[in-house]
């Protein structure tokens, strides 16, 4: 039996099965949308589709099924990651139109060849850039979308000849009155890079240039993003192949960002100084974040709270779902260029009555928002005597006090010159930590012992408040229909 204490109440997970990257983040006609990479039969079958949630307020979500599924030859082995672009006033009656961009993955051994003849990196794979339009479903509830026909925009032959078969994850935005598209990829020399395209209409794209690091930095760059804060631009990527170091890059793959020099724009950039790479998050479960700008002009990040680190037992004991997303995180720029990440203020609406944190504080239920300010010196915050957030010997980190709750994860920490404040979101088996105004964050799963209440103990000298959090998801997960994939008969699946 899965442990009921692992259930999440304010994080998005697939009602069933596998979730990875958030996709197509946007606010469209006032409503928020989070698509996500969905796999109906992981780990036996690897065939991604896009699942969907929608929300009026970033807190109350509706599950909208799996609207984009493999259905054409160009995406038959997976609807991979991508982004959303809201075309302002482009509809027949002047309404906004939602255009989605994604990568159609094809793993296609040539007839007569055995799959073993291909490495799927330099041969045997197609990654097509595809678009479709989504419109509100007039017969559905608010949030339901109808997908228009798919249109293939770019194929491997259209990417520069020096690219391997890995070119994917389109991010589209508008700048200087033209549409811009970033693709992540792998150079044939086995190093990560981005490709930049531009377009008048979002359909016909012209290659502009590649964006590369001065020295090789990982073997592939996935899920690229452009972020703009206070007039400064950033390139964000999810690179694979960085070495594991003592103070950073702990996970197998580590996403982060580069701030561009003052006055420099990504569209005019072809070389990145890889030494400026800043890791988004230091937790065990964080990859492939995406950002978007909402109607209020806020830049919001949602990350995948998961990894492909095989040694983590991410679904202990038959849990029916794998992984979740982070809460939406509001981004801002610190004067030195670091990006601060804090939970969007809407989440505070889920708080119950706050209680002062003293000695051991018991929170009814398994969901809490713990806020510590004016921290002096060192110490630790301990959850159920099982999971610890610590600041010791000038290092901020997390550790598991009992092996079972780690499911393979081990402690980790980063050097930090003074801890002033700490915010810890606990949501069943999910912990998100925000330190020093969101300058350092840790997203980690914690497969806690089963218990009705959460025990919070603190040895840090600080003013602490513990808020119980409302569960806005249980009802949705309980009533969501099992995703059914409508795969065409010819659509053979890829077995791992
Ligand atoms: C990142 C990623 C993307 C790809 C997707 C497939 O986690 O590998 O590059 O589009 O996952 O699910």
Coordinates of C-alpha atoms and ligand atoms in Angstrom, one line a residue:
X1 CA 0.0 0.0 0.0
X2 CA 1.4 3.4 -0.8
X3 CA 2.0 5.6 2.2
X4 CA -0.9 8.2 2.3
X5 CA 1.5 10.8 3.8
X6 CA 3.2 11.0 0.5
X7 CA 0.2 12.5 -1.2
X8 CA 0.5 16.1 -2.4
X9 CA -2.1 18.8 -1.9
X10 CA -0.8 21.9 -3.6
X11 CA 1.7 20.5 -6.2
X12 CA 0.8 19.4 -9.7
X13 CA 1.3 15.7 -10.5
X14 CA -0.2 13.6 -13.2
X15 CA -3.4 11.9 -11.9
X16 CA -1.7 8.7 -12.8
X17 CA 1.6 7.6 -14.3
X18 CA 4.6 9.6 -15.3
X19 CA 5.2 13.4 -15.5
X20 CA 8.4 15.2 -16.6
X21 CA 9.0 18.6 -18.0
X22 CA 6.4 21.4 -17.6
X23 CA 5.5 22.6 -21.2
X24 CA 3.5 25.4 -22.8
X25 CA 3.3 27.6 -19.7
X26 CA 1.1 30.6 -20.4
X27 CA -1.7 32.8 -19.3
X28 CA -4.3 32.7 -22.1
X29 CA -7.5 34.7 -22.1
X30 CA -7.0 35.2 -18.4
X31 CA -6.5 31.5 -17.5
X32 CA -3.2 29.9 -16.5
X33 CA -2.1 26.7 -18.4
X34 CA 0.5 24.2 -17.4
X35 CA 1.1 21.4 -20.0
X36 CA 3.4 18.6 -19.0
X37 CA 5.3 15.7 -20.5
X38 CA 3.2 12.6 -19.8
X39 CA 4.0 9.0 -20.3
X40 CA 1.2 6.5 -19.9
X41 CA 3.3 3.4 -19.5
X42 CA 6.7 4.4 -18.1
X43 CA 9.2 2.7 -17.7
X44 CA 8.2 0.0 -20.3
X45 CA 7.1 2.3 -23.0
X46 CA 8.7 5.7 -23.8
X47 CA 6.1 7.7 -25.8
X48 CA 5.5 11.2 -24.5
X49 CA 2.3 13.2 -24.8
X50 CA 1.3 16.5 -23.4
X51 CA -1.0 16.4 -20.3
X52 CA -2.7 19.6 -19.2
X53 CA -3.9 21.5 -16.1
X54 CA -5.6 24.9 -16.1
X55 CA -6.3 27.4 -13.4
X56 CA -7.9 30.8 -12.8
X57 CA -5.4 31.7 -10.1
X58 CA -2.3 29.5 -10.0
X59 CA -3.7 27.7 -6.9
X60 CA -6.9 25.9 -7.9
X61 CA -6.3 23.6 -10.9
X62 CA -8.4 21.6 -13.2
X63 CA -7.1 18.5 -15.0
X64 CA -7.7 18.8 -18.7
X65 CA -6.6 15.3 -19.9
X66 CA -3.9 14.7 -22.5
X67 CA -4.7 17.0 -25.4
X68 CA -1.6 16.5 -27.5
X69 CA -0.7 12.9 -28.4
X70 CA 1.4 11.3 -31.0
X71 CA -0.8 11.2 -34.1
X72 CA 1.3 12.0 -37.2
X73 CA 4.3 10.3 -38.6
X74 CA 6.5 13.3 -37.5
X75 CA 5.7 12.8 -33.8
X76 CA 4.9 9.2 -33.7
X77 CA 7.4 8.3 -30.9
X78 CA 6.7 11.2 -28.7
X79 CA 5.3 14.7 -28.4
X80 CA 8.4 16.2 -26.7
X81 CA 8.8 19.4 -24.8
X82 CA 8.0 22.9 -26.1
X83 CA 6.3 26.2 -25.4
X84 CA 3.2 28.4 -25.8
X85 CA 3.0 31.7 -27.6
X86 CA -0.1 33.8 -27.2
X87 CA -0.9 35.6 -30.5
X88 CA -2.5 38.8 -29.4
X89 CA -5.9 39.8 -31.1
X90 CA -5.2 37.3 -33.9
X91 CA -8.5 35.4 -33.8
X92 CA -11.4 36.0 -36.2
X93 CA -13.1 38.3 -33.7
X94 CA -9.9 39.9 -32.5
X95 CA -9.5 37.5 -29.6
X96 CA -6.1 36.0 -28.5
X97 CA -5.0 32.8 -30.1
X98 CA -2.8 30.2 -28.4
X99 CA -0.1 28.7 -30.6
X100 CA 1.9 25.7 -29.2
X101 CA 5.3 24.6 -30.4
X102 CA 6.8 21.2 -29.6
X103 CA 9.3 18.6 -30.8
X104 CA 8.0 15.5 -32.6
X105 CA 10.3 12.7 -31.7
X106 CA 10.8 9.8 -34.1
X107 CA 13.1 6.9 -33.4
X108 CA 12.9 5.1 -36.7
X109 CA 15.2 2.3 -37.7
X110 CA 15.4 2.1 -41.5
X111 CA 13.5 -0.9 -42.8
X112 CA 15.7 -3.9 -43.0
X113 CA 18.0 -2.6 -40.3
X114 CA 17.9 -3.7 -36.7
X115 CA 17.4 -1.0 -34.1
X116 CA 20.8 -1.9 -32.8
X117 CA 22.4 -0.5 -35.9
X118 CA 21.6 3.0 -34.7
X119 CA 22.8 5.1 -31.8
X120 CA 19.8 7.5 -32.0
X121 CA 22.3 10.4 -31.5
X122 CA 24.0 10.6 -34.9
X123 CA 21.6 8.3 -36.8
X124 CA 18.2 6.8 -36.4
X125 CA 16.3 9.7 -34.9
X126 CA 14.2 12.6 -36.2
X127 CA 13.3 15.7 -34.1
X128 CA 10.8 17.8 -35.9
X129 CA 9.6 21.2 -34.9
X130 CA 5.8 21.2 -35.0
X131 CA 3.1 23.7 -34.2
X132 CA -0.7 23.6 -33.6
X133 CA -3.3 26.1 -32.4
X134 CA -5.4 25.5 -29.3
X135 CA -8.7 27.2 -28.8
X136 CA -11.1 27.1 -25.9
X137 CA -13.6 24.2 -26.3
X138 CA -17.0 25.9 -26.6
X139 CA -18.7 22.7 -25.3
X140 CA -16.3 22.1 -22.4
X141 CA -15.8 23.7 -19.0
X142 CA -13.6 26.8 -18.6
X143 CA -10.0 25.7 -19.3
X144 CA -10.8 22.9 -21.8
X145 CA -9.0 23.3 -25.1
X146 CA -9.5 22.0 -28.6
X147 CA -6.4 21.4 -30.7
X148 CA -6.2 22.3 -34.3
X149 CA -4.2 20.4 -37.0
X150 CA -0.5 19.9 -36.5
X151 CA 1.9 21.5 -38.9
X152 CA 5.5 20.5 -39.3
X153 CA 7.8 23.5 -39.5
X154 CA 11.3 22.2 -39.4
X155 CA 12.9 18.8 -39.8
X156 CA 16.5 17.6 -39.1
X157 CA 17.5 18.5 -42.7
X158 CA 16.6 22.1 -41.9
X159 CA 18.9 22.4 -38.9
X160 CA 22.6 23.2 -39.5
X161 CA 24.6 20.3 -40.8
X162 CA 26.9 20.3 -37.8
X163 CA 24.0 19.3 -35.5
X164 CA 23.5 15.7 -34.3
X165 CA 20.0 14.3 -34.5
X166 CA 19.2 15.9 -31.1
X167 CA 17.6 19.3 -31.7
X168 CA 14.5 20.0 -29.6
X169 CA 12.3 21.9 -27.2
X170 CA 11.3 25.1 -29.0
X171 CA 10.9 28.2 -27.0
X172 CA 9.1 31.0 -28.9
X173 CA 8.8 34.7 -27.9
X174 CA 8.4 38.0 -29.7
X175 CA 11.1 40.7 -29.8
X176 CA 11.5 43.8 -32.0
X177 CA 8.3 42.9 -33.8
X178 CA 9.5 39.4 -34.9
X179 CA 8.9 36.0 -33.6
X180 CA 12.0 34.3 -32.2
X181 CA 12.6 30.6 -31.5
X182 CA 15.3 29.0 -29.5
X183 CA 16.0 25.3 -29.9
X184 CA 18.3 23.2 -27.7
X185 CA 20.6 20.6 -29.2
X186 CA 23.8 18.7 -29.5
X187 CA 26.6 19.5 -31.8
X188 CA 28.1 16.7 -33.8
X189 CA 31.2 17.3 -31.8
X190 CA 29.2 16.2 -28.7
X191 CA 28.7 19.5 -27.0
X192 CA 25.6 21.4 -26.1
X193 CA 24.3 24.4 -28.1
X194 CA 21.3 26.5 -29.0
X195 CA 19.9 27.5 -32.4
X196 CA 18.1 30.8 -32.9
X197 CA 15.5 31.2 -35.6
X198 CA 13.3 34.1 -36.5
X199 CA 10.0 34.6 -38.3
X200 CA 7.4 37.1 -39.4
X201 CA 4.4 34.9 -38.8
X202 CA 5.4 32.1 -36.5
X203 CA 5.1 29.5 -39.3
X204 CA 8.0 30.2 -41.7
X205 CA 11.3 30.3 -39.8
X206 CA 14.7 31.4 -40.9
X207 CA 17.9 30.2 -39.2
X208 CA 19.7 33.2 -37.6
X209 CA 22.7 31.7 -35.7
X210 CA 23.9 29.3 -33.1
X211 CA 24.6 30.1 -29.5
X212 CA 27.5 28.2 -28.1
X213 CA 29.7 28.3 -25.0
X214 CA 33.4 29.3 -25.4
X215 CA 34.4 25.9 -24.1
X216 CA 32.3 22.7 -24.2
X217 CA 29.7 22.8 -21.4
X218 CA 27.8 19.5 -21.3
X219 CA 27.0 17.3 -24.3
X220 CA 23.5 18.5 -25.0
X221 CA 21.5 21.6 -24.0
X222 CA 17.8 20.9 -23.4
X223 CA 14.8 23.1 -22.8
X224 CA 16.3 26.5 -23.6
X225 CA 14.6 29.7 -22.3
X226 CA 15.1 33.4 -22.5
X227 CA 14.4 35.3 -19.3
X228 CA 14.3 39.1 -19.1
X229 CA 14.3 40.8 -15.7
X230 CA 14.9 44.5 -15.0
X231 CA 16.2 45.1 -18.6
X232 CA 18.8 42.3 -18.3
X233 CA 18.6 39.1 -20.4
X234 CA 19.4 35.6 -19.4
X235 CA 19.8 32.3 -21.3
X236 CA 18.5 29.4 -19.3
X237 CA 19.3 25.8 -20.3
X238 CA 19.1 22.3 -19.0
X239 CA 22.5 20.9 -19.9
X240 CA 23.4 17.2 -19.6
X241 CA 26.9 16.0 -18.9
X242 CA 28.3 18.4 -16.3
X243 CA 30.6 16.8 -13.8
X244 CA 29.4 16.3 -10.2
X245 CA 31.3 18.7 -8.0
X246 CA 31.6 19.2 -4.2
X247 CA 29.5 22.4 -4.1
X248 CA 27.3 22.2 -7.2
X249 CA 25.9 20.1 -10.0
X250 CA 25.1 17.3 -7.7
X251 CA 22.4 15.7 -9.9
X252 CA 23.1 13.8 -13.0
X253 CA 21.8 16.8 -15.0
X254 CA 21.7 20.3 -13.7
X255 CA 19.7 23.2 -15.1
X256 CA 20.8 26.8 -14.8
X257 CA 21.2 30.2 -16.4
X258 CA 23.7 32.7 -17.8
X259 CA 23.2 36.4 -17.3
X260 CA 24.2 38.3 -20.5
X261 CA 26.4 41.4 -20.1
X262 CA 24.6 44.7 -19.6
X263 CA 22.9 45.9 -22.8
X264 CA 23.4 42.6 -24.6
X265 CA 20.5 40.7 -26.0
X266 CA 20.2 37.0 -26.7
X267 CA 19.2 37.6 -30.2
X268 CA 22.5 39.3 -30.8
X269 CA 24.6 36.7 -28.9
X270 CA 26.5 33.9 -30.4
X271 CA 29.0 33.1 -27.6
X272 CA 28.3 32.5 -23.9
X273 CA 30.9 32.5 -21.2
X274 CA 30.1 29.2 -19.5
X275 CA 31.9 30.3 -16.3
X276 CA 28.8 32.5 -15.5
X277 CA 26.5 29.5 -15.2
X278 CA 24.3 29.7 -12.1
X279 CA 22.4 26.6 -10.9
X280 CA 18.7 27.2 -10.5
X281 CA 18.2 24.8 -7.5
X282 CA 20.3 22.6 -5.3
X283 CA 17.7 20.0 -4.4
X284 CA 17.6 16.4 -5.5
X285 CA 14.6 16.7 -7.7
X286 CA 14.7 19.6 -10.1
X287 CA 15.2 19.7 -13.9
X288 CA 13.8 21.2 -17.1
X289 CA 12.3 24.4 -15.7
X290 CA 10.3 26.7 -18.0
X291 CA 9.4 30.3 -17.5
X292 CA 6.6 32.6 -18.9
X293 CA 5.4 36.1 -18.4
X294 CA 1.8 36.4 -17.1
X295 CA -0.7 39.2 -17.9
X296 CA 0.5 41.2 -14.9
X297 CA 4.0 41.1 -16.4
X298 CA 5.4 38.8 -13.8
X299 CA 8.0 36.2 -14.8
X300 CA 7.1 32.8 -13.3
X301 CA 9.1 29.6 -13.3
X302 CA 7.7 26.1 -13.0
X303 CA 10.2 23.2 -12.8
X304 CA 10.0 19.5 -13.0
X305 CA 10.4 18.0 -9.5
X306 CA 12.1 14.9 -10.8
X307 CA 15.2 13.7 -12.4
X308 CA 16.5 10.8 -14.5
X309 CA 18.9 9.8 -11.7
X310 CA 18.3 6.0 -11.8
X311 CA 19.4 5.3 -8.3
X312 CA 16.5 7.3 -6.8
X313 CA 13.5 5.1 -6.2
X314 CA 11.0 7.7 -7.2
X315 CA 8.0 5.5 -6.8
X316 CA 8.5 3.5 -3.7
X317 CA 5.8 1.1 -2.8
X318 CA 3.5 1.3 -5.7
X319 CA 2.6 5.0 -5.8
X320 CA 0.4 5.4 -8.9
X321 CA 2.2 8.5 -10.1
X322 CA 5.8 9.6 -10.7
X323 CA 7.1 13.1 -10.0
X324 CA 5.4 16.5 -9.8
X325 CA 6.1 20.1 -10.7
X326 CA 7.4 22.8 -8.3
X327 CA 5.0 25.4 -7.2
X328 CA 5.0 28.4 -9.6
X329 CA 7.9 30.5 -8.5
X330 CA 8.0 34.3 -9.0
X331 CA 11.4 35.5 -10.4
X332 CA 13.1 38.8 -9.7
X333 CA 16.7 40.0 -10.2
X334 CA 19.0 40.8 -7.4
X335 CA 21.3 43.7 -8.2
X336 CA 24.3 41.4 -8.6
X337 CA 22.4 39.5 -11.3
X338 CA 21.3 36.4 -9.3
X339 CA 17.7 35.4 -9.9
X340 CA 15.6 35.3 -6.8
X341 CA 12.8 32.6 -6.7
X342 CA 9.9 32.7 -4.3
X343 CA 6.5 31.0 -4.3
X344 CA 3.9 33.1 -6.1
X345 CA 2.0 35.2 -3.5
X346 CA -1.2 33.4 -4.5
X347 CA -0.1 30.4 -2.4
X348 CA -0.4 32.4 0.8
X349 CA -4.2 32.2 0.2
X350 CA -3.9 28.5 1.1
X351 CA -2.5 29.2 4.6
X352 CA -4.5 28.5 7.7
X353 CA -3.9 30.3 11.0
X354 CA -0.2 30.7 11.6
X355 CA 1.3 29.5 14.9
X356 CA 4.6 30.6 16.4
X357 CA 7.3 28.0 15.9
X358 CA 8.7 27.1 19.3
X359 CA 10.2 23.8 20.6
X360 CA 8.3 21.2 18.7
X361 CA 5.2 22.4 16.8
X362 CA 2.6 20.0 15.5
X363 CA 0.8 20.8 12.3
X364 CA -2.4 19.0 11.6
X365 CA -2.1 17.3 8.2
X366 CA 1.0 17.0 6.1
X367 CA 1.0 20.3 4.4
X368 CA 2.8 23.4 5.8
X369 CA 4.4 26.7 4.9
X370 CA 7.1 27.4 7.5
X371 CA 8.6 30.9 7.6
X372 CA 11.7 31.8 9.5
X373 CA 13.0 35.4 9.6
X374 CA 15.8 37.2 11.5
X375 CA 17.9 34.0 11.7
X376 CA 21.0 34.3 13.8
X377 CA 23.7 31.7 13.9
X378 CA 23.4 28.1 12.9
X379 CA 21.1 25.2 13.6
X380 CA 18.5 23.0 11.9
X381 CA 14.8 22.6 11.1
X382 CA 13.7 19.0 11.5
X383 CA 10.6 17.4 10.1
X384 CA 9.2 14.4 11.9
X385 CA 12.7 13.5 13.1
X386 CA 13.3 12.3 9.6
X387 CA 14.3 15.2 7.3
X388 CA 16.5 18.1 8.1
X389 CA 17.2 21.5 6.6
X390 CA 20.4 22.6 8.2
X391 CA 22.8 25.6 8.3
X392 CA 26.0 24.3 9.9
X393 CA 29.7 25.2 9.5
X394 CA 28.7 27.8 6.9
X395 CA 26.9 25.3 4.7
X396 CA 23.2 25.2 3.9
X397 CA 21.8 21.8 3.1
X398 CA 19.4 19.0 3.5
X399 CA 19.8 15.5 5.0
X400 CA 17.7 12.5 5.5
X401 CA 17.8 11.1 9.1
X402 CA 16.3 7.7 8.2
X403 CA 17.3 5.9 5.1
X404 CA 13.8 4.7 4.0
X405 CA 12.6 8.3 3.6
X406 CA 15.4 9.2 1.2
X407 CA 14.6 6.5 -1.4
X408 CA 18.3 6.6 -2.4
X409 CA 19.0 10.3 -1.9
X410 CA 21.9 11.4 0.2
X411 CA 22.6 14.7 2.1
X412 CA 24.0 17.6 0.2
X413 CA 24.9 21.2 1.0
X414 CA 26.3 24.4 -0.4
X415 CA 28.6 27.0 1.1
X416 CA 26.6 30.1 2.2
X417 CA 27.9 33.2 3.8
X418 CA 25.1 33.8 6.4
X419 CA 21.5 32.6 6.5
X420 CA 19.0 35.4 7.1
X421 CA 15.6 33.8 6.3
X422 CA 14.2 30.5 5.3
X423 CA 10.9 29.4 3.9
X424 CA 10.0 25.7 3.7
X425 CA 7.0 24.4 1.9
X426 CA 6.1 20.8 3.0
X427 CA 3.5 19.0 0.9
X428 CA 3.4 15.3 1.7
X429 CA 6.5 13.8 0.0
X430 CA 7.6 17.2 -1.4
X431 CA 9.8 19.8 0.2
X432 CA 10.7 23.1 -1.4
X433 CA 13.2 25.3 0.4
X434 CA 13.8 29.1 -0.3
X435 CA 16.7 30.7 1.6
X436 CA 17.8 34.4 1.7
X437 CA 14.8 35.8 -0.2
X438 CA 14.9 33.0 -2.7
X439 CA 18.6 33.3 -3.6
X440 CA 19.2 29.6 -2.8
X441 CA 16.5 27.0 -3.3
X442 CA 16.3 23.2 -2.8
X443 CA 13.5 21.0 -4.2
X444 CA 13.6 17.5 -2.9
X445 CA 11.3 14.5 -2.4
X446 CA 11.0 13.2 1.1
X447 CA 9.2 9.8 1.5
X448 CA 8.3 10.5 5.1
X449 CA 7.0 7.9 7.6
X450 CA 3.2 7.6 7.6
X451 CA 1.7 10.0 10.2
X452 CA -1.4 12.1 10.4
X453 CA 0.4 15.2 11.6
X454 CA 3.7 16.9 10.8
X455 CA 6.2 17.6 13.7
X456 CA 8.4 20.6 13.2
X457 CA 11.4 21.1 15.4
X458 CA 13.8 24.1 15.1
X459 CA 17.1 24.8 16.7
X460 CA 17.7 28.0 14.6
X461 CA 17.4 31.2 16.5
X462 CA 14.7 33.1 14.5
X463 CA 11.2 34.3 14.5
X464 CA 9.3 31.4 13.1
X465 CA 5.7 30.9 12.0
X466 CA 4.1 27.6 10.8
X467 CA 1.0 27.8 8.6
X468 CA -1.0 24.7 7.8
X469 CA -1.8 24.6 4.1
X470 CA -5.1 23.8 2.4
X471 CA -5.3 20.8 0.1
X472 CA -6.6 22.1 -3.3
X473 CA -5.7 19.0 -5.3
X474 CA -7.1 15.9 -3.6
X475 CA -10.5 16.2 -5.1
X476 CA -9.1 16.8 -8.6
X477 CA -6.8 13.8 -8.4
X478 CA -9.5 11.6 -7.0
X479 CA -12.0 12.4 -9.8
X480 CA -9.6 12.8 -12.7
X481 CA -10.3 10.2 -15.3
X482 CA -7.4 7.9 -16.1
X483 CA -5.6 9.4 -19.2
X484 CA -6.5 7.3 -22.2
X485 CA -4.2 7.6 -25.2
X486 CA -5.8 7.4 -28.6
X487 CA -2.8 6.2 -30.5
X488 CA -3.3 5.3 -34.1
X489 CA -3.0 1.6 -34.9
X490 CA 0.2 2.0 -37.0
X491 CA 1.8 3.8 -34.1
X492 CA 4.2 1.1 -32.8
X493 CA 5.6 2.0 -29.4
X494 CA 9.2 2.0 -28.4
X495 CA 10.0 -0.4 -25.6
X496 CA 13.0 0.4 -23.5
Ligands
LIG1 C1 14.1 17.1 -20.7 C2 13.7 16.3 -22.0 C3 13.5 17.2 -23.2 C4 12.6 16.4 -24.1 C5 11.7 15.7 -23.0 C6 11.2 14.4 -23.4 O1 13.7 16.4 -19.6 O2 14.7 15.3 -22.3 O3 14.7 17.6 -23.9 O4 11.9 17.2 -25.0 O5 12.5 15.6 -21.8 O6 10.3 13.9 -22.5

